[in-house]
Coordinates of C-alpha atoms and ligand atoms in Angstrom, one line a residue:
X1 CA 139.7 118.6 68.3
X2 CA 139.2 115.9 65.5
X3 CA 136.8 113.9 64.2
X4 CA 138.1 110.1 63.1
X5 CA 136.6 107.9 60.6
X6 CA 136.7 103.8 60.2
X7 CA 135.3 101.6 57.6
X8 CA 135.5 97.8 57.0
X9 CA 136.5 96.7 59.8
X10 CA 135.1 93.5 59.2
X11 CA 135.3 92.2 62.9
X12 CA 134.8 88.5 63.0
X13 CA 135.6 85.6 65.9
X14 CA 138.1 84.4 63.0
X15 CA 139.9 87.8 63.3
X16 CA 140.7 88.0 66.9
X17 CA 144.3 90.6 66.2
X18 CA 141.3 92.8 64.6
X19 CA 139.1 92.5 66.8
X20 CA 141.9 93.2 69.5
X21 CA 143.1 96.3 67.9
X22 CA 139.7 97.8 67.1
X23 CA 138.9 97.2 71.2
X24 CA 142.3 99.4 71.9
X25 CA 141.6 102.0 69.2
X26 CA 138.0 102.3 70.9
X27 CA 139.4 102.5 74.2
X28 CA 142.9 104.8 73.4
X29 CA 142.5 106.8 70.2
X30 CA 138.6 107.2 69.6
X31 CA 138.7 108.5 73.2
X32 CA 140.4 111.6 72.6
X33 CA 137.9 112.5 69.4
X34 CA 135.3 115.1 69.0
X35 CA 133.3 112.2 67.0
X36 CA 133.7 108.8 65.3
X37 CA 132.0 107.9 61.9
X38 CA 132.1 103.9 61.3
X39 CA 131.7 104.1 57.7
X40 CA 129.8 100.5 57.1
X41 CA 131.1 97.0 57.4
X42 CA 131.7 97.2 61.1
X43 CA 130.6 93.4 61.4
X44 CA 131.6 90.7 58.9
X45 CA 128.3 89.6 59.6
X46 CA 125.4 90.8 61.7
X47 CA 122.1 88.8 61.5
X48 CA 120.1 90.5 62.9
X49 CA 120.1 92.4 66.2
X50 CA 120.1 89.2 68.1
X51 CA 122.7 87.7 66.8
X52 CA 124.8 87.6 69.6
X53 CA 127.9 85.3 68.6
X54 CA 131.3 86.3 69.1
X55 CA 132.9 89.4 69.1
X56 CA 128.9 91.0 68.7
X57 CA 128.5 91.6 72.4
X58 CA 132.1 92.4 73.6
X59 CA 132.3 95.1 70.8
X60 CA 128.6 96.7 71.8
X61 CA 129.4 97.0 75.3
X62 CA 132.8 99.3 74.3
X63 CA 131.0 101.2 72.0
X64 CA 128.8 101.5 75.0
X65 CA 131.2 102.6 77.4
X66 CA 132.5 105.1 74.6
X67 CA 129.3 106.4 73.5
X68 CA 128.7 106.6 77.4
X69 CA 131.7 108.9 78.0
X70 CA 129.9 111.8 76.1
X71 CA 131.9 110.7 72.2
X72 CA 129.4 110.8 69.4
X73 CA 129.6 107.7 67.6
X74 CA 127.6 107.2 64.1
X75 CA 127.3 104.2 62.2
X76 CA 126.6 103.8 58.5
X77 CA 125.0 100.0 57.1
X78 CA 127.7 98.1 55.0
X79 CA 126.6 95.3 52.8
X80 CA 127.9 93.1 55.5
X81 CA 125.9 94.5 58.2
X82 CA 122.7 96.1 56.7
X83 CA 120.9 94.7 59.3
X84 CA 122.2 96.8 62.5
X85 CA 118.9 98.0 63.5
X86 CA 117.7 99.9 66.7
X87 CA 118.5 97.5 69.2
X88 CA 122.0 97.6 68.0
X89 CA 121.6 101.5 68.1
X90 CA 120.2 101.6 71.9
X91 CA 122.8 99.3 72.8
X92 CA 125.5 100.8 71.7
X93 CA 124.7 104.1 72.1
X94 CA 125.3 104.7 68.4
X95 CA 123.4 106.6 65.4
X96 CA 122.8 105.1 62.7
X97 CA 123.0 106.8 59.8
X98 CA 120.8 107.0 56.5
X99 CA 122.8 105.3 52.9
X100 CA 124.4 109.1 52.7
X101 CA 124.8 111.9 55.0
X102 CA 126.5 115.4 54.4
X103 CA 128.0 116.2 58.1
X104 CA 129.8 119.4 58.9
X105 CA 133.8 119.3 59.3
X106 CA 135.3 122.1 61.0
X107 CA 133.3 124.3 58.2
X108 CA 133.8 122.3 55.2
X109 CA 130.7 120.2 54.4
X110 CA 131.0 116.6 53.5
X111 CA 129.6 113.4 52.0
X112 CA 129.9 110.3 53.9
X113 CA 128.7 106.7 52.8
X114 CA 129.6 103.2 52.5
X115 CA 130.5 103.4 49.3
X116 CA 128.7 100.5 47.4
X117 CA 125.9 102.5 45.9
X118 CA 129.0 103.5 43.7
X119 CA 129.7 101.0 42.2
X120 CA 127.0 100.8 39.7
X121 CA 128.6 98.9 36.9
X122 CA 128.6 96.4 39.2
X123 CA 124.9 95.3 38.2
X124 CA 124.5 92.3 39.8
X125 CA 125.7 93.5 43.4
X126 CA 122.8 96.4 42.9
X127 CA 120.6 94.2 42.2
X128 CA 121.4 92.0 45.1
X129 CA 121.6 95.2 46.9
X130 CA 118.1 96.1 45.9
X131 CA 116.5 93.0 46.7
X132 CA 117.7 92.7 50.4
X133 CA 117.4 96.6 51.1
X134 CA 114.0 95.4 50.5
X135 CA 112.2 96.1 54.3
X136 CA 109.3 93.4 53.8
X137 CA 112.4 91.0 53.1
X138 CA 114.4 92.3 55.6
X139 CA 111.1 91.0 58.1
X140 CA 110.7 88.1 56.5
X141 CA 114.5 87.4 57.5
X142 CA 114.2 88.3 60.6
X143 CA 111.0 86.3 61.2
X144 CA 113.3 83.1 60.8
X145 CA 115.4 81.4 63.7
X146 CA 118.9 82.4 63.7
X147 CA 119.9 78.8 62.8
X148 CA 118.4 79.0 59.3
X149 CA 119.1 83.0 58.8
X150 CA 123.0 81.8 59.2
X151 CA 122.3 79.0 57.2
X152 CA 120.6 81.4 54.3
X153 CA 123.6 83.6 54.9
X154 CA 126.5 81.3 54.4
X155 CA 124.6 80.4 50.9
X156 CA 124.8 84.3 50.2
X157 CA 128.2 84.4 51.2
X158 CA 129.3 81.8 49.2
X159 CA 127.9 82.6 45.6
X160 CA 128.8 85.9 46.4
X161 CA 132.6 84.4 46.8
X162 CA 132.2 82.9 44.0
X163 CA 131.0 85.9 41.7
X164 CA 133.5 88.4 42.7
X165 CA 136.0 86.1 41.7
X166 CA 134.6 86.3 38.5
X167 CA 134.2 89.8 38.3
X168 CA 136.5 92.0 36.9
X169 CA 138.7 94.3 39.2
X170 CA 137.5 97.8 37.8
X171 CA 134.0 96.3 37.7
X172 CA 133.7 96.4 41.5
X173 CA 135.1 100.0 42.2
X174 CA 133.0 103.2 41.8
X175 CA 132.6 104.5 38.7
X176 CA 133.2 108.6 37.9
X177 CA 130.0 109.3 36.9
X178 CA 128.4 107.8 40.0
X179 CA 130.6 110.0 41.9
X180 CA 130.0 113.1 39.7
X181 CA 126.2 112.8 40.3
X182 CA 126.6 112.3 44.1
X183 CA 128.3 115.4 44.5
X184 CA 126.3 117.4 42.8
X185 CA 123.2 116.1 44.1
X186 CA 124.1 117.0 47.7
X187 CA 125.7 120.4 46.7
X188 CA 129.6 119.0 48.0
X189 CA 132.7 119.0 46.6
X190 CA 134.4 116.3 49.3
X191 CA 133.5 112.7 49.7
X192 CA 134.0 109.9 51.9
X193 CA 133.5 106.5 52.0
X194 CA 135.1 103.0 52.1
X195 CA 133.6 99.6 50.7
X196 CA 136.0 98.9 47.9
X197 CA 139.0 98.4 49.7
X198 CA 141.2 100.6 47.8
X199 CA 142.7 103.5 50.4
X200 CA 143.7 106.6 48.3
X201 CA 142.4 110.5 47.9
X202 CA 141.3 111.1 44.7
X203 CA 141.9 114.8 43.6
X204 CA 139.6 116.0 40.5
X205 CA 138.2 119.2 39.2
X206 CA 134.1 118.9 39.0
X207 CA 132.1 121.8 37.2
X208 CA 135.2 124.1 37.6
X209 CA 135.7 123.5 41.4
X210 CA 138.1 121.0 43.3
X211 CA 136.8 117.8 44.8
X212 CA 138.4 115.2 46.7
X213 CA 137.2 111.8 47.0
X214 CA 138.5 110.3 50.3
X215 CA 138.7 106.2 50.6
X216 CA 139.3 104.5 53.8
X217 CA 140.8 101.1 53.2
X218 CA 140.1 97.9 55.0
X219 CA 141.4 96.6 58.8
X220 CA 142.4 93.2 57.3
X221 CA 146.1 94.4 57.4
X222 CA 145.9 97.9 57.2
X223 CA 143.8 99.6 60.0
X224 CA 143.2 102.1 57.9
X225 CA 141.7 105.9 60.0
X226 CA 141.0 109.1 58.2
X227 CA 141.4 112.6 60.5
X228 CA 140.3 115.9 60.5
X229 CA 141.0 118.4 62.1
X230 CA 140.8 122.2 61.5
X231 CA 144.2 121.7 59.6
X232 CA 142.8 119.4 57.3
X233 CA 143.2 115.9 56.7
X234 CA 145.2 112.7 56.6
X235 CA 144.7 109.5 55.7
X236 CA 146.7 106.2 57.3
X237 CA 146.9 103.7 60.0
X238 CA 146.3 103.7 63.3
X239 CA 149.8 103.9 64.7
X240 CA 150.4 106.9 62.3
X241 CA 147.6 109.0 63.8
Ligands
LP5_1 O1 131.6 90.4 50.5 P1 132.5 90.9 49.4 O2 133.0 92.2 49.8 O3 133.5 90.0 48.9 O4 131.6 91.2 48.1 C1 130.7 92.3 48.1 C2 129.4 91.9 47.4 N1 128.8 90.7 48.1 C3 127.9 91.0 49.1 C4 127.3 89.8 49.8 C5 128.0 89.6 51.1 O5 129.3 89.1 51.0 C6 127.2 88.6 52.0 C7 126.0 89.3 52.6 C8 125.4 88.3 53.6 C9 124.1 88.9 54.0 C10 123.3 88.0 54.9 C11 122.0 88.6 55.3 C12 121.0 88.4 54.2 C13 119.8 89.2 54.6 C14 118.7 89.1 53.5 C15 117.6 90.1 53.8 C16 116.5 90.1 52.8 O6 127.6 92.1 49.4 C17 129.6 91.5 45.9 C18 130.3 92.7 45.2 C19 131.6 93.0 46.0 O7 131.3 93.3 47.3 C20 132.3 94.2 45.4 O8 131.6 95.4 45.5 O9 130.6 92.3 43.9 O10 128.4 91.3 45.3 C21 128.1 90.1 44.9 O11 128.9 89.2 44.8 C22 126.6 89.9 44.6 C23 126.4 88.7 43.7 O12 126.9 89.0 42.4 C24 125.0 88.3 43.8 C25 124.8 87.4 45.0 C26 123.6 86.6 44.7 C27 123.1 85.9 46.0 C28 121.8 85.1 45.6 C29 120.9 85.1 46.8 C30 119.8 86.1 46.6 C31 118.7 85.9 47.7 C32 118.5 87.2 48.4 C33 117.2 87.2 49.2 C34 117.2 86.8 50.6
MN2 MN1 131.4 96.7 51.9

């Protein structure tokens, strides 16, 4: 009985050990869960749900044959992959979940998300953020062949590169107040999320009451896995789970 949780994963055909060891925790670990939560950044990138290219269709058929087996899997958008949509969801056999969800673990309720609409100091990302959440854009996008939708991302991709190296470190984590107002606007006192790379649980007092802020790192080196369980929760990689 215990519900796992993944987040920037960041699969890509450049990352085959990755892509490899996210096909065995699919197949071995995740298959033992009562659910799995992929908290955003699944995909490095993800074009649109017909963007088929390499390791798209080998990892939609395993979360197939997962989702298949009777495991709840549920998705949440990164700012890689905002653009999973419902074929990706039929597919798979996923749910995809809204920008922030309070789920029920084992009785204590908590806030799960990607992670970036933290990090609001960060005013350029939100503004990028803004712009392509935008759904008329989003079609417009879409409308185009893949060819020039690649060709508009790798543009993307690469001022992007070029900004964060730019940006200041604590510029691109979440900020406290961000977090404060969060909890308090879904009534929680634990939250969950990835994006920034930065594995740790944060223990804080909020309005008189513990809270716990729970960060999954990244699976560049550290396939990082959150569990809970009845007994509560840890935090670390696969092999240590
Ligand atoms: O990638 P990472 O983790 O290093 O950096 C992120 C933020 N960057 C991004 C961009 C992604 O890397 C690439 C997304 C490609 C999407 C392709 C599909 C496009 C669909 C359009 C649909 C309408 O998320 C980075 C953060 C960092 O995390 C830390 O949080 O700082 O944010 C930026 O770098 C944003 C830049 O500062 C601004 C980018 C300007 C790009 C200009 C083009 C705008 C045109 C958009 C309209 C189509
Ligand atoms: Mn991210």
């Amino acid at each position: 009985m215990r519900t796992l949780f993944v987040s920037d994963v960041h699969l890509n055909s450049a990352r085959a050990g990755i892509v490899k060891a996210f096909l065995e925790f699919l197949d071995q670990k995740a298959r033992h869960a009562d659910a799995l939560f992929i908290l955003g950044d699944l995909f490095d990138e993800w074009l649109g749900d017909d963007d088929d290219k390499a390791p798209h269709p080998e990892v939609c058929d395993a979360l197939a044959a997962l989702t298949a087996s009777g495991l709840p899997v549920s998705v949440v958008h990164g700012n890689h992959d905002f653009l999973l949509g419902k074929r990706f969801a039929a597919r798979s056999g996923c749910t995809l979940l809204g920008d922030h969800t309070v789920i029920d673990l084992y009785g204590t309720p908590a806030l799960i998300m990607h992670g970036d609409t933290l990090c609001t100091r960060d005013v350029k990302y939100q503004t990028f953020r803004k712009v392509t959440r935008n759904v008329l854009l989003q079609k417009l996008f879409l409308s185009m062949s893949l060819a020039k939708r690649a060709e508009r991302a790798a543009s993307i991709r690469s001022q992007s590169k070029q900004d964060v190296a730019l940006k200041p470190d604590d510029i691109m984590d979440v900020t406290a107040e961000a977090v404060d107002a969060m909890l308090r606007r879904h009534g929680v006192r634990h939250l969950i999320h990835g994006h920034t790379h930065r594995p740790a649980i944060h223990d804080f007092v909020l309005d008189g009451e513990r809270a716990t802020r729970i960060v999954l790192g990244d699976w560049y080196e550290q396939d990082s896995v959150l569990v809970w369980d009845q007994a509560g929760y840890r935090l670390g990689r696969i092999a240590d789970v």
